[in-house]
Tab-separated table of C-alpha atoms in Angstrom:
chain	number	residue	atom	x	y	z
A	1	MET	CA	71.279	117.085	97.581
A	2	ASN	CA	70.655	116.295	101.257
A	3	SER	CA	72.575	114.221	103.776
A	4	LEU	CA	70.539	111.052	103.167
A	5	ILE	CA	71.240	111.098	99.436
A	6	LEU	CA	74.948	111.627	100.080
A	7	LYS	CA	74.980	108.683	102.505
A	8	ILE	CA	73.308	106.413	99.967
A	9	LEU	CA	75.792	107.427	97.273
A	10	ALA	CA	78.739	106.936	99.625
A	11	VAL	CA	77.464	103.471	100.549
A	12	LEU	CA	77.096	102.515	96.871
A	13	PHE	CA	80.619	103.715	96.083
A	14	MET	CA	81.933	101.839	99.117
A	15	VAL	CA	80.278	98.585	98.055
A	16	LEU	CA	81.804	98.866	94.577
A	17	ASP	CA	85.218	99.471	96.116
A	18	HIS	CA	84.995	96.436	98.394
A	19	VAL	CA	83.609	94.209	95.642
A	20	TYR	CA	86.593	95.190	93.491
A	21	THR	CA	88.991	94.621	96.389
A	22	PHE	CA	87.769	91.199	97.477
A	23	VAL	CA	85.941	89.589	94.546
A	24	PRO	CA	88.239	88.633	91.641
A	25	GLY	CA	87.486	89.638	88.072
A	26	GLN	CA	85.755	92.960	88.729
A	27	PRO	CA	86.347	96.013	86.478
A	28	ILE	CA	88.860	98.519	87.820
A	29	TRP	CA	86.366	101.359	87.512
A	30	PHE	CA	84.679	99.874	90.595
A	31	GLY	CA	87.850	100.880	92.429
A	32	TYR	CA	87.873	104.320	90.826
A	33	LEU	CA	84.341	105.061	92.029
A	34	GLY	CA	85.226	103.572	95.397
A	35	LYS	CA	87.647	106.423	96.020
A	36	LEU	CA	84.681	108.789	96.288
A	37	ALA	CA	83.223	107.008	99.311
A	38	ALA	CA	85.608	108.036	102.091
A	39	PRO	CA	85.584	111.782	101.265
A	40	ILE	CA	81.778	111.831	101.376
A	41	PHE	CA	81.755	109.919	104.682
A	42	PHE	CA	84.242	112.335	106.245
A	43	PHE	CA	82.317	115.310	104.913
A	44	LEU	CA	79.169	113.914	106.502
A	45	ILE	CA	80.714	113.252	109.929
A	46	VAL	CA	81.851	116.871	110.092
A	47	GLU	CA	78.302	117.905	109.241
A	48	GLY	CA	77.003	115.427	111.807
A	49	PHE	CA	79.342	116.833	114.430
A	50	SER	CA	77.964	120.314	113.782
A	51	TYR	CA	74.320	119.253	114.031
A	52	THR	CA	74.216	116.439	116.586
A	53	ARG	CA	72.730	117.183	119.992
A	54	ASN	CA	75.059	114.802	121.812
A	55	ARG	CA	78.596	114.596	120.469
A	56	LYS	CA	79.704	112.110	123.108
A	57	GLN	CA	76.991	109.662	122.062
A	58	TYR	CA	77.968	110.199	118.439
A	59	LEU	CA	81.569	109.296	119.296
A	60	ALA	CA	80.432	106.338	121.408
A	61	ARG	CA	78.423	104.886	118.490
A	62	LEU	CA	81.407	105.106	116.168
A	63	LEU	CA	83.728	103.564	118.749
A	64	GLY	CA	81.221	100.791	119.415
A	65	PHE	CA	81.100	99.808	115.767
A	66	ALA	CA	84.864	100.200	115.526
A	67	LEU	CA	85.149	97.519	118.225
A	68	ILE	CA	82.700	95.317	116.321
A	69	MET	CA	84.895	95.708	113.249
A	70	VAL	CA	87.977	94.654	115.235
A	71	VAL	CA	86.249	91.299	115.810
A	72	VAL	CA	85.003	91.086	112.205
A	73	ASP	CA	88.465	91.912	110.853
A	74	TYR	CA	90.054	89.285	113.072
A	75	VAL	CA	87.611	86.575	111.979
A	76	LEU	CA	87.683	87.428	108.277
A	77	LYS	CA	91.400	88.301	108.193
A	78	ILE	CA	90.804	91.721	106.599
A	79	PRO	CA	92.110	95.175	107.614
A	80	ASN	CA	88.961	97.284	107.075
A	81	ASN	CA	87.828	99.532	109.922
A	82	ILE	CA	86.692	102.928	108.673
A	83	PHE	CA	84.729	103.390	111.914
A	84	LEU	CA	87.983	103.788	113.824
A	85	SER	CA	89.093	106.524	111.424
A	86	LEU	CA	85.727	108.276	111.698
A	87	ALA	CA	85.772	107.991	115.493
A	88	CYS	CA	89.236	109.560	115.603
A	89	GLY	CA	87.906	112.340	113.398
A	90	ILE	CA	85.061	113.093	115.794
A	91	ALA	CA	87.392	112.873	118.815
A	92	LEU	CA	89.710	115.345	117.092
A	93	LEU	CA	86.856	117.781	116.489
A	94	ILE	CA	85.675	117.446	120.100
A	95	SER	CA	89.194	118.320	121.276
A	96	ILE	CA	89.470	121.313	118.939
A	97	ASP	CA	85.985	122.587	119.776
A	98	TRP	CA	86.620	122.187	123.522
A	99	GLY	CA	89.744	124.319	123.257
A	100	ARG	CA	87.939	127.019	121.294
A	101	ARG	CA	85.120	127.171	123.842
A	102	THR	CA	87.168	126.996	127.054
A	103	LYS	CA	90.242	128.894	125.775
A	104	LYS	CA	92.405	126.098	127.193
A	105	TYR	CA	94.426	125.960	124.022
A	106	GLY	CA	97.401	124.125	125.469
A	107	TRP	CA	95.477	121.007	126.431
A	108	SER	CA	93.410	121.216	123.258
A	109	ILE	CA	96.478	121.368	121.018
A	110	PHE	CA	98.141	118.514	122.913
A	111	GLY	CA	95.025	116.337	122.684
A	112	SER	CA	94.426	117.204	119.038
A	113	ILE	CA	97.992	116.356	118.040
A	114	ALA	CA	97.817	113.037	119.905
A	115	ILE	CA	94.517	112.117	118.242
A	116	GLY	CA	95.806	113.246	114.847
A	117	ILE	CA	98.866	111.004	115.168
A	118	LEU	CA	96.661	108.087	116.209
A	119	MET	CA	94.386	108.728	113.245
A	120	CYS	CA	97.331	108.384	110.856
A	121	PHE	CA	97.612	104.742	111.956
A	122	THR	CA	93.976	103.954	111.122
A	123	GLU	CA	92.557	102.909	107.746
A	124	ALA	CA	92.021	106.458	106.433
A	125	SER	CA	95.454	107.580	107.635
A	126	LEU	CA	96.625	111.031	106.514
A	127	TYR	CA	93.806	111.246	103.978
A	128	GLY	CA	91.183	111.173	106.707
A	129	LEU	CA	93.028	113.618	108.931
A	130	GLY	CA	93.421	116.141	106.127
A	131	MET	CA	89.791	115.861	105.098
A	132	VAL	CA	88.432	116.283	108.628
A	133	LEU	CA	90.492	119.440	109.189
A	134	THR	CA	89.579	120.857	105.763
A	135	PHE	CA	85.860	120.197	106.108
A	136	TYR	CA	85.754	121.529	109.684
A	137	PHE	CA	87.738	124.760	109.464
A	138	LEU	CA	86.372	125.772	106.048
A	139	ARG	CA	82.831	124.518	106.556
A	140	GLU	CA	81.260	127.983	106.243
A	141	LYS	CA	83.327	128.811	103.133
A	142	LYS	CA	82.230	126.115	100.717
A	143	VAL	CA	84.115	127.393	97.665
A	144	LEU	CA	87.384	127.766	99.581
A	145	MET	CA	86.806	124.387	101.211
A	146	THR	CA	86.344	122.783	97.798
A	147	ILE	CA	89.477	124.435	96.362
A	148	THR	CA	91.510	123.314	99.393
A	149	TYR	CA	90.140	119.787	99.062
A	150	ILE	CA	91.079	119.657	95.371
A	151	LEU	CA	94.618	120.878	96.120
A	152	PHE	CA	94.914	118.346	98.956
A	153	SER	CA	93.799	115.567	96.616
A	154	MET	CA	96.297	116.677	93.969
A	155	VAL	CA	99.175	116.149	96.390
A	156	PHE	CA	98.700	112.409	95.991
A	157	LEU	CA	98.609	112.854	92.213
A	158	LEU	CA	101.810	114.894	92.145
A	159	MET	CA	103.589	112.338	94.313
A	160	ASN	CA	103.610	110.025	91.301
A	161	ILE	CA	105.009	112.537	88.826
A	162	GLY	CA	108.363	111.340	87.568
A	163	SER	CA	107.496	107.683	87.717
A	164	SER	CA	108.885	105.725	84.772
A	165	GLU	CA	105.478	104.101	84.333
A	166	LEU	CA	103.297	107.079	85.164
A	167	PHE	CA	100.084	105.874	83.491
A	168	ASP	CA	100.173	102.465	85.157
A	169	GLN	CA	101.033	104.061	88.500
A	170	LEU	CA	98.153	106.539	88.333
A	171	PHE	CA	95.461	104.301	86.881
A	172	LEU	CA	96.364	100.789	88.015
A	173	TYR	CA	98.344	100.881	91.241
A	174	ASP	CA	97.952	104.169	93.112
A	175	TYR	CA	94.721	105.921	92.124
A	176	GLN	CA	93.857	107.383	95.530
A	177	TRP	CA	94.079	110.789	93.841
A	178	MET	CA	90.722	110.051	92.196
A	179	MET	CA	89.082	111.127	95.441
A	180	ILE	CA	89.409	114.583	93.866
A	181	PHE	CA	86.199	113.867	91.916
A	182	ALA	CA	84.118	113.857	95.095
A	183	PHE	CA	84.116	117.655	95.208
A	184	PRO	CA	80.877	118.177	93.190
A	185	PHE	CA	78.938	116.396	95.922
A	186	PHE	CA	80.131	118.935	98.499
A	187	LEU	CA	78.937	121.793	96.302
A	188	LEU	CA	75.568	120.129	95.660
A	189	TYR	CA	74.922	119.510	99.369
A	190	ASN	CA	72.048	121.702	100.572
A	191	GLY	CA	72.672	121.422	104.318
A	192	LYS	CA	69.476	119.454	104.924
A	193	LYS	CA	69.258	116.106	106.676
A	194	GLY	CA	66.600	114.463	104.550
A	195	TYR	CA	64.339	111.658	105.728
A	196	SER	CA	65.556	110.044	108.948
A	197	ASN	CA	64.389	107.658	111.642
A	198	THR	CA	65.984	105.426	114.269
A	199	PHE	CA	65.943	102.311	112.109
A	200	LEU	CA	67.603	104.076	109.181
A	201	LYS	CA	70.279	105.577	111.428
A	202	TRP	CA	71.320	102.211	112.843
A	203	ALA	CA	70.948	100.506	109.467
A	204	PHE	CA	73.677	102.693	108.003
A	205	TYR	CA	76.002	101.743	110.869
A	206	ALA	CA	75.205	98.030	110.624
A	207	PHE	CA	75.530	97.926	106.852
A	208	TYR	CA	79.314	98.314	106.962
A	209	PRO	CA	80.193	95.100	108.823
A	210	VAL	CA	77.313	93.158	107.239
A	211	HIS	CA	78.225	93.991	103.651
A	212	LEU	CA	81.889	93.175	104.256
A	213	ILE	CA	80.952	89.789	105.726
A	214	VAL	CA	78.746	89.032	102.702
A	215	ILE	CA	81.380	90.135	100.179
A	216	VAL	CA	84.166	88.161	101.837
A	217	PHE	CA	82.005	85.037	101.960
A	218	ILE	CA	81.203	85.491	98.258
A	219	GLU	CA	84.947	85.783	97.578
A	220	LYS	CA	85.661	82.613	99.544
A	221	PHE	CA	82.881	80.749	97.731
A	222	ILE	CA	84.187	81.796	94.317
A	223	ASN	CA	87.736	80.732	95.257
A	224	ARG	CA	86.425	77.373	96.439
A	225	VAL	CA	84.516	76.540	93.259
A	226	THR	CA	87.158	77.764	90.805
């Protein structure tokens, strides 16, 4: 399973998640599958960071679309901006990698902590931070990376243990833990990029704001006619 296939799957899961979030009357399993999207996206940006020839341009693209999403969010009155979380993830990796290469660990640690704190205030929050660090530091040890990811995902499951309405809490209100089921995709990944061209690269970036605009307009139309 190459990078292109993973991107397509992540996009499909993301669309289901946003349809469930914004369009009334959708089955909850849309939301369950939606929890697989972010882990795959974060896995792919770590891979992208490792392979890209220009990390600064990579960061600039993510920041550019993050700014676009600030405008889109303001107009549509929604809080979605995964680009900002992904950009923070790449900035964090640039800081860590710079420290490892230059041996200037003090500045690297300071910068990494600052970026990590900032990332916790973005859409992906602690989930994104934990995934970026897991996928980066254990990238060459896929089995250990997968085990660590599963344990990390289980933390959010265990947080609900003891709830008086455990089933409802886990399957209706707080099912972020279902991101645990993304791990097979990491094991199936073959390290190859797959088919790629300039149009396809920018299409994946543009799809995020465009699909949100379409879904929100569909939601507004349905609310108007019902």
